[in-house]
Structure formats: C-alpha cells, structure tokens
C-alpha cells in the first residue's frame, strides 16, 4: 500500500473555487454594540443622516459642553431625539464607540470620552470629517485613545465604517 | 463586511466591468523586462484583466502586446516564429507586427491588400525600470508613463520580482495596506530576514503588538499610519502609502531598501504580485541583491523558469511545524511573501466578504474599498478620471519615523512621504 505524500495538500483543495461551495453558511449576527457620538454641530448633522441606516445595535448621541462653565471636560450627552443620557449608562454593555468630529470645538470632550472608554476597555474609533485640517486639536485629543482615526473628506466613510463593523 | 454586489464590483476586472474599466485607465505592469531579454526572443503568453495576450520583442527591439490568437483560425501565437520584425503564426504563415497589424498573408496574391484589413487588438508595451507596462484603455486617454520611484532610480539601486498568486487581486492587495498583521505573521522575519533584521524599529514592533492606526486621504489614494509606543513621550510610526488602483509600499527598516508591491489582476481568480526593493540613495549591495534573488524580504523563491513560488498551495506551502514550534516562523511558512500569500490564497479564489467580521483596525481596508468603489462608479457614470492616473500621485514613499506624541504624522512627515530624487528615505 502506497503511503500518502508528505504533503497531502488538503489546503489546495480547500482553496479551489469548487470547494468554496462547501463553506459553512450560517447567518452572522451583529456582533458589535456600538455607540456613535457626534462632538460638534456638523458632526451631529452627519450622525442624524446616517442614523437611519440598517443598524442593529448602534445608538447615536450628540455631545455638548456643560452650560454652567464647569470643568472643561464636563459635557452633556443627548440622544438624537434630545433626551439626555448619562455617560455611564451609555457605555454600559458597549464594545465600540465611534467618535465623530468636524472641528476643534469638541477636542476636550473627545479626550474625556476617549479616556472613559479606555478605562472601560471599550474600543474607540475616531472619524474626523473635513477637507482641511479644521480639527487638528480633536485629532490630537483622540489620538491617545482611538484605536483608529479615520481622517476623511467623505462623509460616507462614517457610514461605511459602521456597516463594515456590523453594528 | 461588504454586500455581495459590491464585492463583485470590486473583484471583477474583465472587459466591460466597472473595475475592469477602472484598471484600464492606468499603466499597469504586464511583465518583467527580463521575460523578453533580447530582440526576437520567444514570445510570452500574458493574461491581464481576463484578456489573453501575447508579448514579444521584435527584431528592432520594439515591444508588442497583442491578442494571443491568430485572426485566421484562432491558433495561439505563442507557437509563433518571432523573426523579421514580426510574429508569424506557424500554422499558415500569417505575420503580425507589434501593433497587431497583419503584414503578411502568404496564401493571398502578391501585392494583395487583404492583410491591411486584418489587425489584432494590441496594447502599448513600454519599458520603465525593470517592468514592461501596458495601458489597456482608450488610447485617446492614455496617461503619461508611470513615475513610481522604484522604476526610475538607476538600475543598480533597484530590483523587481514577481510571483503568481492564486487568488483574486483584491484580497492580495488588501494585505498590502494591513499593517496590523506584521507583528504576528511576520514576527520571525523581523528577527532573521536579511532585508528586515537589525533595525531599531523592529524593537518597537515587537514590544508593542497593539498598534493604533490613522488613515488619511491622499491625492492618489491613502496614507495609513500605524503607531506604536517608542521611548517615553514618543511614538514609532510606520507609514504605508497606497496609490490607486493597486500600488502599495511597505514602511522601511533601518538602512534596508524600501519595498512594495503592485497587484495586477490576471483574471478574477489569479493575480500577479510584483515586488520591488530599491534604495533612493545608494546601489543595492551584492548581498542585498542576492537576498532578493533568493526570495527574502518581500520576494519569493520561484520554481526555476517560472514565476510560481516553490512553496505553493499544491505542497501546503512547505509548512514546517517544527520551525513554528521553535519560533523561527509564526505560521510555519517560511518567507514574508509566502506567509502572506498562503493565508490570502487560503481564503479561496474570491473571498466572500459578506461573511467578514471587520474591526476598527481594518479601517485602511474599509477606506480603500470605498475609494475603489466610488472611483469605479464615478468613472462609469460620469467619466471622472480616477485618482492615481496623474503621475504626480506616483511620487510617494513609505516611511518609518519616531515622533513626539503630540505630532501628527501627516504634518511632520510631509517631506518623508514624498519621493524626491537623491533625498534619503526616512527610516528607523
């Protein structure tokens, strides 16, 4: 009886077009429980536009500085329908936070949210939208915390990022 | 994940497809110049973008890339006789010049004008550096020749190889902008590969296995910055440029040469990976060039006389589980190139991207797909010339630098990521 060759090359079969039809196909459940936070007015507009997407678990928020001139990193969160939200509640059971900015006005808040996410081991991504670099401070504030910073002139990148992440 | 229709749009490059039309806007590598080493050398079969072609170099040294099959009865011109300033089909003697024009039909009467009306589809074939480039699109919109630095430095400063990769071009290309796999898959190579080892940057790579990423648009494509911790108060940045549609560079290490790839669709289930090394400031040493020939760095050791890697899917990439246990390689497959190719080919001929689970660290890939899709649709619907056609977009370099934590790699590395003749590359 002849022995098998040293390399039986199962991988060669597995990589063929005809073998591809034997891949196990089961529906992929959304894996991410995402929160999307818009740091400034234009970012909030983008968040409103993309919030109508086919999202399973993603929730969208706006973020404003506290009006009573508290510490610079104090801020208020709102759902898109205007209902206030608490940071702790928002981050509970979340595994990815996408922070969107279009200018520098939210730089301090970006750092505070990023820090809160880091402390909770929540993956953070930053999407900075704009042609020029109107959001340098926001980028710098996010840099220590955001696993990824996507600097783009194309608003649809935010949508595509969320879709690719299956949120 | 991608919708199935978008996956098909990005992976299909045959004639008449949106991505096929996009690729046909650019000069792309057709073959290495070494494949047609002298006048009247044997013709070479070339399949590009799902078109079967024949390349030859005529008696005057002119290069031609024409339809592979004789207009008479459809015989392959690979069997042709390359002689007397043309390629002659050995079946009945029809002869073609480098423009595809039929110049002799022996069965016709002397002085017959019949052959004037017989012309095979032909594309230009031009040598720039070590590569023969072609443009398969509208001749009226033919751009200037490519200006990638690897193809323009003096010959003693550059080396290019190629290998057949048995999968769709997109999944091969995506490996070129995916910096996060280096710490795992190529960790053995950082310690031992003669074209990688010894750089200070390797220490940062190995100490910090969780890089952060910044992805930014460029005029021709993207810059992807991968950031790792360096000394107190500073970051080690590895910057990967991507020029559309399929040119990527690998960030350098120490004084080793710069390297990168051009990913060229053969058909929808195969691609050519062109791999280059060059040093902007000095000739490659004999040891460096030999290491490249031997398949180190981004190159592969190919079966002699072919461009098929010796380690390939038919021999399970010569996987060595003992070397894996000893820590010499991370996956058991030897060589940076085949470590990548083995995994990319294992995904299947065209990976089903509807089943992916991407993570934020994959943002470079997400963004590149988005740019390709948008460019293909803008070309199809509005005739918009895509990024990367303008030769100014070709003048980029990869870089590896250490920067203070507060600095943006884009702001601090404007000169480093620009290809400037005679200026050393930025590398740690």
Coordinates of C-alpha atoms in Angstrom, one line a residue:
Chain A
X1 CA 0.0 0.0 0.0
X2 CA 1.5 3.3 -1.0
X3 CA 1.9 5.9 1.7
X4 CA 0.4 9.4 1.4
X5 CA 2.8 12.1 0.1
X6 CA 4.5 14.2 2.7
X7 CA 2.0 17.0 2.0
X8 CA -1.5 15.8 1.2
X9 CA -2.4 19.3 0.1
X10 CA -5.8 19.5 1.6
X11 CA -5.3 23.2 1.5
X12 CA -5.0 23.1 -2.2
X13 CA -8.5 21.6 -2.4
X14 CA -9.9 23.9 0.2
X15 CA -8.7 26.9 -1.7
X16 CA -10.3 25.9 -5.0
X17 CA -13.4 27.5 -6.4
X18 CA -15.4 24.3 -6.5
X19 CA -14.6 23.6 -2.8
X20 CA -15.8 27.1 -1.8
X21 CA -19.4 25.9 -2.0
X22 CA -18.8 23.6 1.0
X23 CA -18.1 26.6 3.3
X24 CA -20.5 26.5 6.2
X25 CA -23.0 29.3 5.9
X26 CA -24.9 30.5 8.9
X27 CA -26.3 34.0 9.3
X28 CA -23.9 36.3 11.0
X29 CA -25.4 38.1 13.9
X30 CA -24.4 41.7 14.5
X31 CA -21.5 41.4 16.9
X32 CA -21.0 45.0 17.9
X33 CA -22.9 47.1 20.4
X34 CA -21.8 50.4 19.1
X35 CA -22.3 54.0 20.3
X36 CA -21.7 56.9 17.9
X37 CA -21.0 60.2 19.5
X38 CA -21.0 63.5 17.5
X39 CA -18.8 66.1 19.1
X40 CA -19.9 69.2 17.2
X41 CA -22.8 70.7 15.3
X42 CA -21.8 69.5 11.8
X43 CA -20.9 66.1 13.2
X44 CA -24.4 65.9 14.7
X45 CA -25.9 66.6 11.3
X46 CA -23.9 63.7 9.9
X47 CA -24.9 61.5 12.8
X48 CA -28.6 62.3 12.1
X49 CA -28.2 61.5 8.4
X50 CA -26.5 58.1 9.0
X51 CA -28.7 57.1 11.9
X52 CA -31.4 56.0 9.5
X53 CA -29.1 53.2 8.3
X54 CA -29.8 49.5 8.8
X55 CA -28.2 49.3 12.2
X56 CA -28.9 46.5 14.6
X57 CA -27.5 47.8 17.9
X58 CA -25.9 51.2 17.1
X59 CA -27.2 54.2 19.0
X60 CA -26.4 57.8 18.2
X61 CA -25.7 60.7 20.5
X62 CA -24.7 64.3 20.4
X63 CA -22.3 65.9 22.9
X64 CA -22.3 69.4 24.3
X65 CA -20.2 71.3 26.8
X66 CA -21.9 71.7 30.2
X67 CA -23.5 75.1 30.2
X68 CA -22.6 76.0 33.8
X69 CA -18.9 76.6 33.0
X70 CA -17.8 73.6 35.0
X71 CA -14.5 71.9 34.3
X72 CA -13.6 72.0 30.6
X73 CA -14.0 68.2 30.3
X74 CA -17.6 68.2 31.6
X75 CA -20.2 67.6 29.0
X76 CA -23.7 66.6 28.4
X77 CA -24.8 63.7 26.1
X78 CA -28.1 63.6 24.3
X79 CA -29.8 61.0 22.2
X80 CA -30.8 62.3 18.8
X81 CA -34.4 62.8 20.0
X82 CA -33.0 65.3 22.6
X83 CA -33.3 63.1 25.6
X84 CA -30.3 63.5 27.9
X85 CA -28.1 60.5 28.5
X86 CA -25.6 59.7 31.2
X87 CA -22.1 58.6 30.1
X88 CA -22.0 55.6 32.4
X89 CA -25.4 54.4 31.1
X90 CA -24.4 55.0 27.5
X91 CA -21.2 53.0 27.8
X92 CA -22.8 50.1 29.7
X93 CA -22.7 46.9 27.5
X94 CA -20.9 48.8 24.7
X95 CA -17.9 47.3 23.0
X96 CA -17.1 50.0 20.4
X97 CA -17.5 53.8 20.5
X98 CA -17.2 55.8 17.3
X99 CA -16.5 59.5 17.9
X100 CA -17.2 61.9 15.1
X101 CA -15.7 65.4 14.8
X102 CA -15.6 68.1 12.1
X103 CA -13.8 70.9 14.0
X104 CA -11.8 71.5 17.2
X105 CA -14.7 72.6 19.4
X106 CA -15.0 69.1 20.8
X107 CA -11.4 68.4 21.5
X108 CA -11.6 68.4 25.2
X109 CA -14.7 66.3 25.2
X110 CA -13.1 63.9 22.8
X111 CA -10.3 63.4 25.3
X112 CA -12.7 62.9 28.2
X113 CA -14.8 60.3 26.3
X114 CA -11.8 58.6 25.0
X115 CA -10.4 58.3 28.5
X116 CA -13.7 56.9 29.8
X117 CA -13.7 54.3 27.0
X118 CA -10.1 53.4 27.7
X119 CA -10.8 52.9 31.4
X120 CA -13.7 50.5 30.5
X121 CA -11.7 48.6 27.8
X122 CA -14.0 49.8 25.1
X123 CA -12.5 50.0 21.6
X124 CA -12.7 53.6 20.4
X125 CA -12.6 54.8 16.8
X126 CA -12.5 58.4 15.7
X127 CA -13.9 59.7 12.4
X128 CA -12.7 63.2 11.6
X129 CA -14.5 64.7 8.7
X130 CA -13.3 67.7 6.7
X131 CA -11.4 68.9 3.7
X132 CA -8.7 70.9 5.6
X133 CA -7.5 70.3 9.0
X134 CA -10.1 72.2 11.0
X135 CA -10.0 69.5 13.6
X136 CA -6.3 69.2 14.5
X137 CA -7.0 69.6 18.2
X138 CA -9.7 67.0 18.1
X139 CA -7.4 64.6 16.3
X140 CA -4.7 65.2 18.9
X141 CA -7.1 64.8 21.7
X142 CA -8.4 61.5 20.3
X143 CA -5.0 60.1 19.3
X144 CA -4.1 58.6 22.7
X145 CA -7.4 56.8 22.9
X146 CA -8.7 55.9 19.5
X147 CA -7.6 52.6 18.1
X148 CA -8.2 54.1 14.7
X149 CA -8.5 57.6 13.5
X150 CA -10.1 58.0 10.0
X151 CA -9.4 61.4 8.6
X152 CA -11.6 61.9 5.6
X153 CA -13.3 64.5 3.4
X154 CA -16.0 61.9 2.6
X155 CA -19.0 61.8 5.0
X156 CA -20.0 58.4 3.7
X157 CA -16.8 56.9 5.2
X158 CA -18.6 57.1 8.6
X159 CA -21.5 55.1 7.2
X160 CA -19.1 52.6 5.6
X161 CA -17.1 52.1 8.8
X162 CA -20.3 51.3 10.7
X163 CA -21.5 49.0 8.1
X164 CA -18.2 47.1 7.9
X165 CA -18.3 46.7 11.6
X166 CA -21.8 45.2 11.5
X167 CA -23.2 47.4 14.2
Chain B
X1 CA -18.4 43.2 5.6
X2 CA -19.4 44.1 2.0
X3 CA -22.6 43.5 0.2
X4 CA -22.3 40.8 -2.4
X5 CA -22.9 43.2 -5.3
X6 CA -20.1 45.5 -4.1
X7 CA -17.7 42.5 -3.6
X8 CA -18.5 41.5 -7.2
X9 CA -17.9 45.1 -8.4
X10 CA -14.5 45.3 -6.8
X11 CA -13.3 41.8 -7.7
X12 CA -14.3 41.5 -11.3
X13 CA -11.9 43.2 -13.7
X14 CA -12.7 41.7 -17.1
X15 CA -13.6 43.8 -20.1
X16 CA -16.8 45.9 -19.6
X17 CA -16.8 45.6 -15.8
X18 CA -16.6 48.8 -13.7
X19 CA -13.4 47.7 -12.0
X20 CA -12.0 46.4 -15.3
X21 CA -12.7 49.8 -16.8
X22 CA -11.0 51.5 -13.8
X23 CA -7.8 49.4 -14.2
X24 CA -7.8 50.2 -17.9
X25 CA -7.3 53.9 -17.0
X26 CA -3.8 53.2 -15.7
X27 CA -0.5 51.9 -16.9
X28 CA -0.1 48.6 -15.2
X29 CA 2.8 46.1 -15.1
X30 CA 2.3 43.5 -17.9
X31 CA 5.5 41.5 -17.4
X32 CA 9.1 41.9 -16.3
X33 CA 11.6 43.2 -18.9
X34 CA 13.7 40.0 -18.2
X35 CA 10.9 38.0 -19.8
X36 CA 11.8 39.5 -23.2
X37 CA 15.5 39.7 -22.8
X38 CA 16.6 40.3 -26.4
X39 CA 15.3 41.0 -29.9
X40 CA 13.4 38.1 -31.4
X41 CA 13.3 36.2 -28.1
X42 CA 10.5 33.7 -27.7
X43 CA 7.0 35.3 -27.3
X44 CA 5.4 35.2 -23.8
X45 CA 1.8 34.4 -23.1
X46 CA 0.3 37.1 -20.9
X47 CA -3.2 37.1 -19.4
X48 CA -4.2 40.5 -17.9
X49 CA -7.6 41.7 -16.7
X50 CA -9.1 38.5 -18.2
X51 CA -7.7 39.1 -21.7
X52 CA -5.3 36.6 -23.3
X53 CA -2.4 38.3 -25.0
X54 CA 1.0 37.6 -26.4
X55 CA 4.0 39.7 -25.7
X56 CA 7.0 39.8 -28.0
X57 CA 10.1 41.9 -28.8
X58 CA 10.8 42.2 -32.5
X59 CA 14.0 42.3 -34.5
X60 CA 14.3 46.1 -33.9
X61 CA 13.7 45.9 -30.2
X62 CA 10.2 47.1 -30.3
X63 CA 7.8 45.6 -27.7
X64 CA 4.4 44.4 -28.7
X65 CA 1.4 43.1 -26.7
X66 CA -1.3 41.7 -29.0
X67 CA -4.2 39.4 -29.0
X68 CA -2.9 35.9 -28.4
X69 CA -4.8 34.2 -31.2
X70 CA -4.2 34.4 -34.9
X71 CA -7.0 36.1 -36.8
X72 CA -7.1 33.3 -39.4
X73 CA -8.1 30.2 -37.5
X74 CA -7.5 31.1 -33.9
X75 CA -4.2 29.3 -33.2
X76 CA -2.1 30.6 -30.3
X77 CA 0.7 32.9 -31.5
X78 CA 2.7 31.6 -28.6
X79 CA 3.8 29.0 -31.1
X80 CA 4.7 31.8 -33.5
X81 CA 8.1 32.4 -35.1
X82 CA 9.4 35.8 -33.9
X83 CA 11.6 36.8 -36.8
X84 CA 12.0 39.5 -39.4
X85 CA 10.2 42.3 -37.4
X86 CA 7.1 40.4 -36.7
X87 CA 5.5 37.3 -35.2
X88 CA 4.4 34.7 -37.7
X89 CA 1.8 32.1 -37.0
X90 CA 3.4 28.7 -37.8
X91 CA 0.1 27.3 -39.0
X92 CA -0.4 29.1 -42.2
X93 CA 2.3 31.9 -42.0
X94 CA 0.2 34.9 -41.2
X95 CA 2.5 37.5 -39.7
X96 CA 1.8 40.4 -37.3
X97 CA 3.8 43.5 -36.2
X98 CA 4.0 44.9 -32.7
X99 CA 0.9 47.0 -33.3
X100 CA -1.1 43.9 -34.1
X101 CA -1.2 44.8 -37.8
X102 CA -1.2 41.8 -40.1
X103 CA 1.7 42.3 -42.5
X104 CA 1.7 39.1 -44.5
X105 CA -0.8 36.5 -45.6
X106 CA 1.1 34.1 -47.7
X107 CA -1.9 32.5 -49.3
X108 CA -3.0 35.8 -50.8
X109 CA -1.7 37.1 -54.1
X110 CA 1.4 39.2 -54.1
X111 CA 0.6 42.8 -53.6
X112 CA -2.8 41.9 -52.2
X113 CA -4.2 44.5 -49.8
X114 CA -6.1 41.8 -47.8
X115 CA -3.8 42.0 -44.8
X116 CA -4.3 45.7 -44.4
X117 CA -7.7 45.0 -43.1
X118 CA -6.6 42.4 -40.6
X119 CA -5.5 43.8 -37.3
X120 CA -5.4 42.1 -33.9
X121 CA -6.2 44.0 -30.7
X122 CA -3.0 45.5 -29.4
X123 CA -1.8 47.5 -26.4
X124 CA 1.3 49.5 -26.0
X125 CA 4.2 47.9 -24.1
X126 CA 6.8 50.2 -22.7
X127 CA 9.8 49.5 -20.5
X128 CA 10.1 51.7 -17.5
X129 CA 12.7 50.4 -15.0
X130 CA 12.6 46.6 -14.8
X131 CA 9.0 46.4 -15.8
X132 CA 7.1 46.4 -19.1
X133 CA 4.0 48.4 -18.6
X134 CA 0.8 48.5 -20.6
X135 CA -2.2 50.7 -20.9
X136 CA -5.3 48.7 -21.9
X137 CA -7.8 51.6 -22.1
X138 CA -8.8 54.2 -24.6
X139 CA -5.7 55.4 -26.5
X140 CA -7.1 58.9 -26.6
X141 CA -7.0 59.0 -22.8
X142 CA -3.6 57.4 -22.4
X143 CA -1.8 59.0 -19.4
X144 CA 1.8 59.8 -19.1
X145 CA 4.1 56.9 -18.3
X146 CA 4.3 55.9 -14.6
X147 CA 6.7 57.8 -12.3
X148 CA 6.9 55.4 -9.3
X149 CA 10.3 55.9 -7.8
X150 CA 11.3 52.2 -7.9
X151 CA 11.1 52.3 -11.7
X152 CA 13.2 55.5 -12.1
X153 CA 16.2 55.1 -9.8
X154 CA 19.4 53.9 -11.6
X155 CA 19.3 50.1 -12.3
X156 CA 21.9 49.3 -9.7
X157 CA 19.6 50.7 -7.0
X158 CA 16.5 48.7 -7.7
X159 CA 15.3 45.1 -8.1
X160 CA 11.9 43.8 -9.1
X161 CA 10.5 40.3 -9.0
X162 CA 7.0 38.8 -9.5
X163 CA 5.0 35.8 -8.4
X164 CA 1.8 34.2 -9.4
X165 CA -0.8 34.4 -6.6
X166 CA -3.7 32.1 -6.9
X167 CA -6.5 34.4 -5.7
X168 CA -8.3 37.5 -6.6
X169 CA -6.3 40.7 -6.8
X170 CA -8.3 42.5 -4.0
X171 CA -7.5 40.1 -1.2
X172 CA -3.9 40.1 -2.1
X173 CA -3.8 43.9 -2.3
X174 CA -5.6 44.3 1.0
X175 CA -2.6 42.6 2.7
X176 CA -0.5 45.4 1.4
X177 CA -2.3 48.0 3.5
X178 CA -2.9 45.9 6.5
X179 CA -0.1 46.8 8.9
X180 CA -1.5 45.0 11.9
X181 CA -0.6 41.5 10.7
X182 CA 3.1 42.2 10.7
X183 CA 3.6 41.7 14.4
X184 CA 2.1 38.3 14.3
X185 CA 2.6 36.7 10.9
X186 CA 6.0 38.2 10.1
X187 CA 7.5 38.2 13.6
X188 CA 10.0 35.6 12.7
X189 CA 11.2 37.6 9.7
X190 CA 11.8 40.7 11.8
X191 CA 14.5 38.7 13.6
X192 CA 16.0 36.8 10.8
X193 CA 15.2 38.1 7.3
X194 CA 18.4 39.7 5.9
X195 CA 16.3 42.5 4.4
X196 CA 14.4 43.3 7.6
X197 CA 16.5 42.4 10.6
X198 CA 18.6 44.7 12.8
X199 CA 16.5 47.8 12.6
X200 CA 15.7 49.8 15.8
X201 CA 12.1 50.0 14.6
X202 CA 11.8 46.2 14.8
X203 CA 12.2 46.5 18.6
X204 CA 9.2 48.9 18.7
X205 CA 7.3 46.5 16.5
X206 CA 7.9 43.6 18.8
X207 CA 7.4 45.4 22.1
X208 CA 4.0 46.9 21.1
X209 CA 1.8 44.4 19.5
X210 CA -1.3 46.5 19.5
X211 CA -0.8 49.4 17.1
X212 CA -3.1 52.3 16.7
X213 CA -4.0 53.5 13.2
X214 CA -4.6 56.7 11.4
X215 CA -6.0 56.6 7.9
X216 CA -5.9 59.7 5.7
X217 CA -6.8 60.5 2.1
X218 CA -4.1 61.4 -0.3
X219 CA -4.5 62.8 -3.8
X220 CA -3.7 59.5 -5.3
X221 CA -5.1 57.2 -2.6
X222 CA -4.3 56.9 1.0
X223 CA -1.7 57.1 3.7
X224 CA -2.1 54.6 6.5
X225 CA -0.1 55.3 9.6
X226 CA 0.5 52.6 12.2
X227 CA 1.6 53.9 15.6
X228 CA 3.3 52.1 18.3
X229 CA 4.9 53.2 21.6
X230 CA 8.5 54.2 21.4
X231 CA 10.6 55.9 24.1
X232 CA 8.7 58.0 26.8
X233 CA 6.8 60.7 25.1
X234 CA 7.2 59.5 21.5
X235 CA 5.5 57.2 19.1
X236 CA 7.0 55.0 16.4
X237 CA 5.1 55.5 13.1
X238 CA 5.1 53.2 10.1
X239 CA 3.5 55.0 7.1
X240 CA 2.1 53.0 4.2
X241 CA 1.2 54.8 1.0
X242 CA -1.4 53.4 -1.3
X243 CA -1.7 54.8 -4.8
X244 CA -4.8 53.7 -6.8
X245 CA -5.6 51.2 -8.1
X246 CA -3.1 48.7 -6.8
X247 CA 0.3 50.2 -5.7
X248 CA 1.4 49.9 -2.1
X249 CA 4.7 50.3 -0.2
X250 CA 5.9 48.8 2.9
X251 CA 7.5 51.1 5.5
X252 CA 11.3 50.6 5.6
X253 CA 13.5 49.3 8.4
X254 CA 16.8 50.9 9.2
X255 CA 19.0 51.4 6.1
X256 CA 17.4 48.4 4.4
X257 CA 16.0 49.3 1.0
X258 CA 12.4 50.5 0.6
X259 CA 10.0 47.9 -0.8
X260 CA 6.5 47.5 -2.0
X261 CA 4.1 45.8 -4.4
X262 CA 1.9 46.3 -7.5
X263 CA -1.0 43.9 -7.5
X264 CA -2.2 43.1 -11.0
X265 CA -5.3 41.0 -11.9
X266 CA -4.6 38.1 -14.3
X267 CA -8.3 37.1 -14.2
X268 CA -10.8 37.1 -11.4
X269 CA -9.2 34.2 -9.6
X270 CA -5.4 34.9 -10.1
X271 CA -3.1 37.9 -9.9
X272 CA 0.5 38.8 -10.3
X273 CA 2.2 40.3 -7.3
X274 CA 5.1 42.5 -8.5
X275 CA 7.5 43.1 -5.6
X276 CA 10.2 45.7 -5.6
X277 CA 13.1 46.9 -3.5
X278 CA 15.1 50.0 -4.1
X279 CA 17.3 52.4 -2.2
X280 CA 16.9 56.0 -3.1
X281 CA 20.4 56.9 -2.1
X282 CA 22.8 54.1 -3.0
X283 CA 23.3 51.0 -5.1
X284 CA 21.9 47.8 -3.6
X285 CA 24.8 45.7 -2.2
X286 CA 25.6 42.4 -3.7
X287 CA 24.4 40.7 -0.5
X288 CA 21.1 42.6 -0.7
X289 CA 20.5 41.7 -4.3
X290 CA 21.4 38.1 -3.7
X291 CA 18.9 38.0 -0.8
X292 CA 16.2 39.3 -3.1
X293 CA 17.0 36.7 -5.7
X294 CA 16.9 34.1 -3.0
X295 CA 13.4 35.0 -2.1
X296 CA 14.0 37.0 1.1
X297 CA 12.2 40.2 2.1
X298 CA 9.1 40.7 0.0
X299 CA 10.3 38.4 -2.8
X300 CA 9.7 34.7 -3.3
X301 CA 11.8 31.8 -4.4
X302 CA 10.2 30.6 -7.6
X303 CA 10.3 27.4 -9.4
X304 CA 13.1 27.8 -11.9
X305 CA 11.9 29.1 -15.3
X306 CA 8.6 30.2 -13.9
X307 CA 7.1 32.8 -11.6
X308 CA 5.3 30.3 -9.5
X309 CA 6.6 30.1 -5.9
X310 CA 8.3 26.9 -4.9
X311 CA 6.2 27.0 -1.8
X312 CA 2.6 26.9 -3.1
X313 CA -0.8 25.6 -2.4
X314 CA 0.0 22.2 -4.0
X315 CA 2.6 21.4 -1.4
X316 CA 0.9 23.2 1.5
X317 CA 3.5 26.0 1.2
X318 CA 6.1 23.6 2.6
X319 CA 4.8 24.3 6.0
X320 CA 7.3 23.4 8.8
X321 CA 5.5 22.8 12.1
X322 CA 8.8 22.2 13.9
X323 CA 10.1 25.6 12.8
X324 CA 6.9 27.1 14.0
X325 CA 7.4 25.4 17.4
X326 CA 10.9 26.7 17.6
X327 CA 9.7 30.2 17.0
X328 CA 11.5 30.7 13.7
X329 CA 8.3 31.3 11.9
X330 CA 4.9 32.3 13.3
X331 CA 2.8 30.3 10.9
X332 CA 5.2 27.6 9.9
X333 CA 5.5 29.0 6.4
X334 CA 8.9 30.5 5.5
X335 CA 9.4 33.9 3.9
X336 CA 7.4 37.1 4.2
X337 CA 5.9 36.8 0.7
X338 CA 4.6 33.3 1.1
X339 CA 3.4 33.9 4.6
X340 CA 1.1 36.5 3.1
X341 CA 0.2 34.5 0.0
X342 CA -0.5 31.3 1.9
X343 CA -3.2 32.9 4.0
X344 CA -4.6 35.1 1.2
X345 CA -4.9 32.1 -1.1
X346 CA -6.5 30.0 1.8
X347 CA -9.4 32.4 1.7
X348 CA -10.5 30.9 -1.6
X349 CA -10.2 32.3 -5.1
X350 CA -12.5 35.2 -4.3
X351 CA -13.1 35.7 -0.6
X352 CA -16.8 36.1 0.4
X353 CA -16.7 39.5 2.1
X354 CA -20.3 39.2 3.1
X355 CA -19.1 36.9 5.9
X356 CA -16.3 39.1 7.3
X357 CA -16.2 40.5 10.8
X358 CA -14.0 43.6 10.5
X359 CA -12.7 45.6 13.4
X360 CA -11.8 49.2 13.6
X361 CA -8.1 48.3 12.9
X362 CA -9.3 47.3 9.4
X363 CA -10.2 50.9 8.6
X364 CA -7.5 51.2 5.9
X365 CA -9.0 48.3 4.1
X366 CA -12.5 49.7 4.6
X367 CA -11.4 53.1 3.2
X368 CA -9.5 51.6 0.3
X369 CA -12.5 49.6 -0.8
X370 CA -14.7 52.7 -0.5
X371 CA -12.3 54.7 -2.7
X372 CA -12.1 52.0 -5.3
X373 CA -15.9 51.6 -5.4
X374 CA -16.5 55.3 -5.7
X375 CA -13.9 55.8 -8.4
X376 CA -15.2 52.9 -10.4
X377 CA -18.8 54.3 -10.2
X378 CA -17.7 57.9 -10.9
X379 CA -15.8 56.7 -14.0
X380 CA -18.8 54.6 -15.2
X381 CA -21.5 57.2 -14.6
X382 CA -19.7 60.5 -15.2
X383 CA -16.4 59.6 -16.9
X384 CA -14.4 61.0 -14.0
X385 CA -10.6 60.3 -14.2
X386 CA -9.7 58.4 -11.1
X387 CA -7.0 59.2 -8.5
X388 CA -3.6 57.7 -9.3
X389 CA -3.7 58.4 -13.0
X390 CA -1.9 61.7 -12.6
X391 CA 1.8 60.8 -12.4
X392 CA 2.3 63.4 -9.6
X393 CA 0.4 60.9 -7.5
X394 CA 3.1 58.3 -8.0
X395 CA 5.8 60.3 -6.3
X396 CA 5.3 58.8 -2.8
X397 CA 7.4 56.9 -0.3
X398 CA 6.8 54.8 2.7
X399 CA 8.5 56.0 5.9
X400 CA 9.2 54.8 9.5
X401 CA 9.8 57.6 12.0
X402 CA 9.8 58.3 15.7
X403 CA 7.8 61.5 16.5
X404 CA 6.8 63.3 19.7
X405 CA 3.4 62.0 20.8
X406 CA 1.6 65.3 20.1
X407 CA 2.7 65.4 16.4
X408 CA 0.6 64.3 13.5
X409 CA 2.4 62.0 11.1
X410 CA 0.9 63.8 8.2
X411 CA 2.1 67.2 9.3
X412 CA 5.6 66.0 10.4
X413 CA 6.3 63.7 7.5
X414 CA 5.2 65.7 4.5
X415 CA 8.7 65.5 3.0
X416 CA 9.3 62.0 4.2
X417 CA 6.3 60.6 2.3
X418 CA 7.2 62.4 -0.9
X419 CA 9.6 60.8 -3.4
X420 CA 12.4 63.3 -4.0
X421 CA 15.3 62.1 -6.2
X422 CA 18.6 61.9 -4.3
X423 CA 17.0 62.6 -0.9
X424 CA 17.4 59.7 1.6
X425 CA 14.3 57.9 2.8
X426 CA 13.2 58.3 6.4
X427 CA 13.6 55.1 8.3
X428 CA 14.3 53.9 11.8

